[in-house]
Amino acid sequence: MKTRTILITLFAFLLLAAAIGAGLNAVFTVTYVRTEFQTYSQEGETDAAELREKLDGFVGKSTTFLKLGDVESAVEEYPAFYVREIEKKYPSSVHLVVAERKECFALAHAEGGFSIFDTEGKYLYEKETNVNRIDGGENIVLSGFSFGAEEGEQGTYYPELMEAMLAMRDDLNELRANVVSVELNSVTSEERYDFFRIRMREGVVIDLINPTVAPAEKAKAAVEKYFSLSDENRIFGFITVLDDRDTGEVQEPDYSRDSRLS
């Protein structure tokens, strides 16, 4: 009799636990994925519509056990997008903001085609032509560089290039409006004489000599010199930025009609 009572009690407990579990599952189940997209291109709009359907696939998952990393992984399948904000809204929804990355740099390949990078220097994808998906213009062409697309394959001068470009962006605001191309030049076997040749849209050229030393500081100094030029002088000529061989101190930029490197 005692055993029977224990079994009945245990069975009742299991039924109660199952009922509670079912109730909690009903309450803590994703019924809505609210995604706010920030897009800048027609392609971005198309991708956003497709991605929204994939994100709706998380409806029905347990809010408690859902991993936000799984949601972010779904977004990462679209390299032009990234998750700006994400959070669970208990008991039954997930809210996220997904933004489109802006194309900015195009690394030219000798065999043709381009590797496309965003404004922060993050690799996005390969393209046959250098046509920016947002406005149809061209991205800043990078040549002479050999860095790879994957993480850990940044290669020679990738960090210095990005430091210089981001420093210029701080003052120019929109890099593509002013910068046409950046070319890595190696004129001797000594790294000290390597330089970035930056062609500005008006015509003037900026040479950052020995870019492994203070690339951001040299870039900012070059932009200051660029702003100081008359409209006529911005059409042609060269702005050259060097560092002191002994101290590494960035010198005052020099402007001339002819390149000191030619």
Short mmCIF file of C-alpha atoms in Angstrom, two decimals:
data_model
loop_
_atom_site.label_atom_id
_atom_site.label_comp_id
_atom_site.label_asym_id
_atom_site.label_seq_id
_atom_site.Cartn_x
_atom_site.Cartn_y
_atom_site.Cartn_z
CA MET A 1 0.00 0.00 0.00
CA LYS A 2 2.84 2.31 0.92
CA THR A 3 4.66 1.55 -2.35
CA ARG A 4 1.52 2.25 -4.32
CA THR A 5 1.13 5.63 -2.61
CA ILE A 6 4.73 6.55 -3.43
CA LEU A 7 4.26 5.59 -7.08
CA ILE A 8 1.08 7.61 -7.35
CA THR A 9 2.81 10.61 -5.75
CA LEU A 10 5.79 10.28 -8.08
CA PHE A 11 3.52 10.01 -11.13
CA ALA A 12 1.60 13.09 -10.04
CA PHE A 13 4.85 14.98 -9.56
CA LEU A 14 6.03 14.03 -13.04
CA LEU A 15 2.73 15.15 -14.53
CA LEU A 16 3.00 18.45 -12.67
CA ALA A 17 6.61 18.95 -13.83
CA ALA A 18 5.59 18.19 -17.42
CA ALA A 19 2.71 20.63 -17.20
CA ILE A 20 4.97 23.33 -15.78
CA GLY A 21 7.57 22.63 -18.46
CA ALA A 22 4.95 22.82 -21.19
CA GLY A 23 3.64 26.05 -19.72
CA LEU A 24 7.09 27.60 -19.51
CA ASN A 25 7.89 26.44 -23.03
CA ALA A 26 4.71 28.06 -24.28
CA VAL A 27 5.59 31.30 -22.51
CA PHE A 28 9.36 31.34 -23.23
CA THR A 29 9.18 30.54 -26.94
CA VAL A 30 10.29 32.91 -29.66
CA THR A 31 7.18 34.11 -31.42
CA TYR A 32 8.70 37.17 -33.10
CA VAL A 33 12.13 38.14 -34.47
CA ARG A 34 12.17 41.90 -34.93
CA THR A 35 14.97 42.89 -37.29
CA GLU A 36 15.76 46.49 -38.15
CA PHE A 37 17.87 46.71 -41.31
CA GLN A 38 20.08 49.67 -42.18
CA THR A 39 20.78 49.36 -45.89
CA TYR A 40 22.37 51.68 -48.41
CA SER A 41 22.04 49.83 -51.72
CA GLN A 42 19.43 48.02 -53.78
CA GLU A 43 21.45 44.83 -53.43
CA GLY A 44 21.35 45.37 -49.69
CA GLU A 45 17.55 45.62 -49.81
CA THR A 46 17.35 42.34 -51.74
CA ASP A 47 19.71 40.57 -49.35
CA ALA A 48 17.82 41.99 -46.36
CA ALA A 49 14.53 40.49 -47.56
CA GLU A 50 16.17 37.08 -47.93
CA LEU A 51 17.94 37.32 -44.58
CA ARG A 52 14.72 38.33 -42.84
CA GLU A 53 13.13 35.05 -43.93
CA LYS A 54 16.09 33.10 -42.54
CA LEU A 55 15.91 34.92 -39.23
CA ASP A 56 12.19 34.13 -39.01
CA GLY A 57 13.34 30.51 -38.86
CA PHE A 58 14.20 31.09 -35.19
CA VAL A 59 10.51 31.49 -34.38
CA GLY A 60 9.44 28.53 -32.27
CA LYS A 61 12.83 28.14 -30.57
CA SER A 62 13.12 28.34 -26.80
CA THR A 63 13.88 31.89 -25.75
CA THR A 64 15.80 30.57 -22.77
CA PHE A 65 18.03 28.17 -24.68
CA LEU A 66 18.40 30.15 -27.91
CA LYS A 67 22.02 31.21 -28.45
CA LEU A 68 22.38 34.70 -29.84
CA GLY A 69 25.57 33.47 -31.48
CA ASP A 70 23.44 31.26 -33.71
CA VAL A 71 21.47 34.31 -34.82
CA GLU A 72 24.68 36.22 -35.52
CA SER A 73 26.03 33.27 -37.51
CA ALA A 74 22.96 33.45 -39.75
CA VAL A 75 23.73 37.12 -40.44
CA GLU A 76 27.40 36.34 -41.14
CA GLU A 77 26.34 34.23 -44.10
CA TYR A 78 25.82 37.61 -45.79
CA PRO A 79 29.27 39.27 -45.72
CA ALA A 80 27.88 42.70 -46.56
CA PHE A 81 25.94 42.72 -43.26
CA TYR A 82 26.92 42.80 -39.61
CA VAL A 83 24.97 42.76 -36.34
CA ARG A 84 25.04 46.18 -34.74
CA GLU A 85 22.75 45.32 -31.81
CA ILE A 86 21.12 42.13 -30.56
CA GLU A 87 19.19 41.08 -27.45
CA LYS A 88 16.52 38.75 -26.19
CA LYS A 89 13.28 40.39 -25.12
CA TYR A 90 11.72 37.98 -22.65
CA PRO A 91 9.53 36.17 -22.76
CA SER A 92 9.03 35.70 -26.50
CA SER A 93 11.05 37.84 -28.92
CA VAL A 94 14.50 38.62 -30.24
CA HIS A 95 15.39 42.12 -31.37
CA LEU A 96 18.39 42.97 -33.55
CA VAL A 97 19.76 45.74 -35.74
CA VAL A 98 21.59 44.62 -38.87
CA ALA A 99 23.60 47.12 -40.90
CA GLU A 100 25.07 46.96 -44.38
CA ARG A 101 28.82 47.39 -44.67
CA LYS A 102 29.94 50.07 -47.11
CA GLU A 103 32.34 49.06 -49.86
CA CYS A 104 35.42 51.28 -49.92
CA PHE A 105 38.61 49.54 -51.12
CA ALA A 106 39.23 47.28 -54.11
CA LEU A 107 42.46 45.26 -54.12
CA ALA A 108 43.38 44.70 -57.77
CA HIS A 109 44.59 41.22 -58.79
CA ALA A 110 47.16 40.73 -61.54
CA GLU A 111 44.97 38.04 -63.11
CA GLY A 112 41.93 40.32 -63.03
CA GLY A 113 39.14 41.01 -60.59
CA PHE A 114 39.15 42.63 -57.17
CA SER A 115 38.94 41.77 -53.49
CA ILE A 116 36.50 44.22 -51.91
CA PHE A 117 36.97 45.67 -48.41
CA ASP A 118 34.72 47.92 -46.36
CA THR A 119 35.50 51.30 -44.78
CA GLU A 120 37.18 49.59 -41.81
CA GLY A 121 39.32 47.35 -44.02
CA LYS A 122 37.26 44.21 -43.47
CA TYR A 123 37.23 41.79 -46.39
CA LEU A 124 33.79 41.38 -47.95
CA TYR A 125 33.90 39.39 -51.19
CA GLU A 126 35.36 39.06 -54.69
CA LYS A 127 34.07 41.03 -57.68
CA GLU A 128 34.96 41.01 -61.35
CA THR A 129 34.54 44.76 -61.70
CA ASN A 130 35.31 47.66 -59.39
CA VAL A 131 31.79 49.07 -59.15
CA ASN A 132 30.59 50.19 -55.75
CA ARG A 133 27.24 48.56 -54.93
CA ILE A 134 25.90 51.66 -53.20
CA ASP A 135 26.40 54.44 -55.74
CA GLY A 136 27.82 52.79 -58.87
CA GLY A 137 31.12 54.67 -58.60
CA GLU A 138 34.54 53.13 -58.12
CA ASN A 139 36.10 51.96 -54.88
CA ILE A 140 39.60 53.12 -53.94
CA VAL A 141 41.95 50.91 -55.96
CA LEU A 142 44.77 49.26 -54.01
CA SER A 143 47.74 47.98 -56.01
CA GLY A 144 51.14 46.54 -55.16
CA PHE A 145 49.83 45.01 -51.94
CA SER A 146 49.74 41.26 -51.32
CA PHE A 147 47.62 40.86 -48.22
CA GLY A 148 45.00 38.11 -48.21
CA ALA A 149 41.29 38.15 -47.64
CA GLU A 150 41.10 35.80 -44.65
CA GLU A 151 41.70 36.72 -41.04
CA GLY A 152 45.36 36.20 -40.17
CA GLU A 153 46.42 36.70 -43.79
CA GLN A 154 46.70 40.47 -43.66
CA GLY A 155 50.23 40.41 -45.03
CA THR A 156 52.73 43.16 -45.66
CA TYR A 157 51.61 46.72 -44.95
CA TYR A 158 47.96 45.89 -44.25
CA PRO A 159 47.99 47.41 -40.71
CA GLU A 160 49.93 50.48 -41.87
CA LEU A 161 47.63 51.01 -44.84
CA MET A 162 44.52 50.88 -42.67
CA GLU A 163 46.05 53.19 -40.06
CA ALA A 164 46.84 55.73 -42.75
CA MET A 165 43.44 55.47 -44.43
CA LEU A 166 41.46 55.71 -41.21
CA ALA A 167 43.50 58.73 -40.14
CA MET A 168 42.75 60.41 -43.47
CA ARG A 169 39.08 59.51 -43.16
CA ASP A 170 38.86 61.32 -39.82
CA ASP A 171 39.67 64.58 -41.62
CA LEU A 172 38.22 63.94 -45.09
CA ASN A 173 35.01 62.27 -43.82
CA GLU A 174 34.33 60.44 -47.08
CA LEU A 175 37.51 58.81 -48.39
CA ARG A 176 36.11 57.80 -51.78
CA ALA A 177 35.17 61.39 -52.52
CA ASN A 178 38.83 62.42 -52.34
CA VAL A 179 41.07 59.36 -52.76
CA VAL A 180 41.27 57.51 -56.09
CA SER A 181 43.98 54.93 -55.45
CA VAL A 182 46.79 53.79 -53.16
CA GLU A 183 49.86 52.08 -54.58
CA LEU A 184 52.64 50.39 -52.62
CA ASN A 185 56.04 51.14 -54.14
CA SER A 186 59.37 49.51 -53.31
CA VAL A 187 62.18 51.40 -55.02
CA THR A 188 65.10 49.69 -53.26
CA SER A 189 65.76 46.61 -51.15
CA GLU A 190 65.59 48.80 -48.04
CA GLU A 191 62.15 48.89 -46.43
CA ARG A 192 62.80 52.44 -45.28
CA TYR A 193 62.39 53.70 -48.84
CA ASP A 194 59.10 51.95 -49.50
CA PHE A 195 56.20 54.34 -49.80
CA PHE A 196 52.45 54.62 -50.27
CA ARG A 197 51.50 56.70 -53.32
CA ILE A 198 48.02 58.11 -52.76
CA ARG A 199 46.34 59.74 -55.75
CA MET A 200 43.77 62.36 -54.86
CA ARG A 201 40.76 63.04 -57.05
CA GLU A 202 41.79 66.58 -58.00
CA GLY A 203 45.16 65.33 -59.24
CA VAL A 204 47.71 65.96 -56.51
CA VAL A 205 49.66 62.91 -55.29
CA ILE A 206 50.61 62.13 -51.69
CA ASP A 207 53.72 60.03 -50.98
CA LEU A 208 54.02 58.59 -47.48
CA ILE A 209 57.65 57.46 -47.22
CA ASN A 210 58.58 54.57 -44.90
CA PRO A 211 54.99 53.77 -43.91
CA THR A 212 56.02 51.35 -41.15
CA VAL A 213 56.87 54.42 -39.05
CA ALA A 214 53.94 56.54 -37.80
CA PRO A 215 51.62 55.93 -40.79
CA ALA A 216 48.63 57.62 -39.16
CA GLU A 217 50.63 60.68 -38.15
CA LYS A 218 52.10 60.98 -41.64
CA ALA A 219 48.67 60.65 -43.22
CA LYS A 220 47.20 63.37 -41.00
CA ALA A 221 50.13 65.67 -41.75
CA ALA A 222 49.61 65.06 -45.47
CA VAL A 223 45.91 65.92 -45.26
CA GLU A 224 46.69 69.14 -43.39
CA LYS A 225 49.09 70.08 -46.18
CA TYR A 226 46.48 69.10 -48.76
CA PHE A 227 43.91 71.41 -47.17
CA SER A 228 46.43 74.27 -47.15
CA LEU A 229 46.97 74.11 -50.92
CA SER A 230 45.25 76.42 -53.34
CA ASP A 231 42.72 74.96 -55.76
CA GLU A 232 45.31 75.31 -58.53
CA ASN A 233 48.00 73.38 -56.63
CA ARG A 234 45.60 70.56 -55.81
CA ILE A 235 45.33 69.79 -59.51
CA PHE A 236 48.91 68.53 -59.79
CA GLY A 237 52.15 68.17 -57.84
CA PHE A 238 53.31 66.00 -54.98
CA ILE A 239 52.99 66.12 -51.22
CA THR A 240 55.82 64.13 -49.63
CA VAL A 241 55.92 63.12 -45.97
CA LEU A 242 59.12 61.72 -44.43
CA ASP A 243 60.36 60.85 -40.97
CA ASP A 244 63.74 61.71 -39.49
CA ARG A 245 66.11 58.80 -40.02
CA ASP A 246 67.58 59.09 -36.51
CA THR A 247 64.59 60.07 -34.36
CA GLY A 248 61.63 58.76 -36.38
CA GLU A 249 59.93 62.14 -35.95
CA VAL A 250 57.54 63.02 -38.76
CA GLN A 251 58.81 65.99 -40.73
CA GLU A 252 56.82 68.87 -42.17
CA PRO A 253 55.26 67.72 -45.48
CA ASP A 254 56.86 69.08 -48.62
CA TYR A 255 54.90 70.18 -51.70
CA SER A 256 56.52 70.35 -55.12
CA ARG A 257 55.48 70.31 -58.76
CA ASP A 258 57.82 67.34 -59.35
CA SER A 259 58.17 64.20 -57.28
CA ARG A 260 61.43 63.89 -55.37
CA LEU A 261 61.12 60.15 -56.11
CA SER A 262 60.91 60.41 -59.88
#
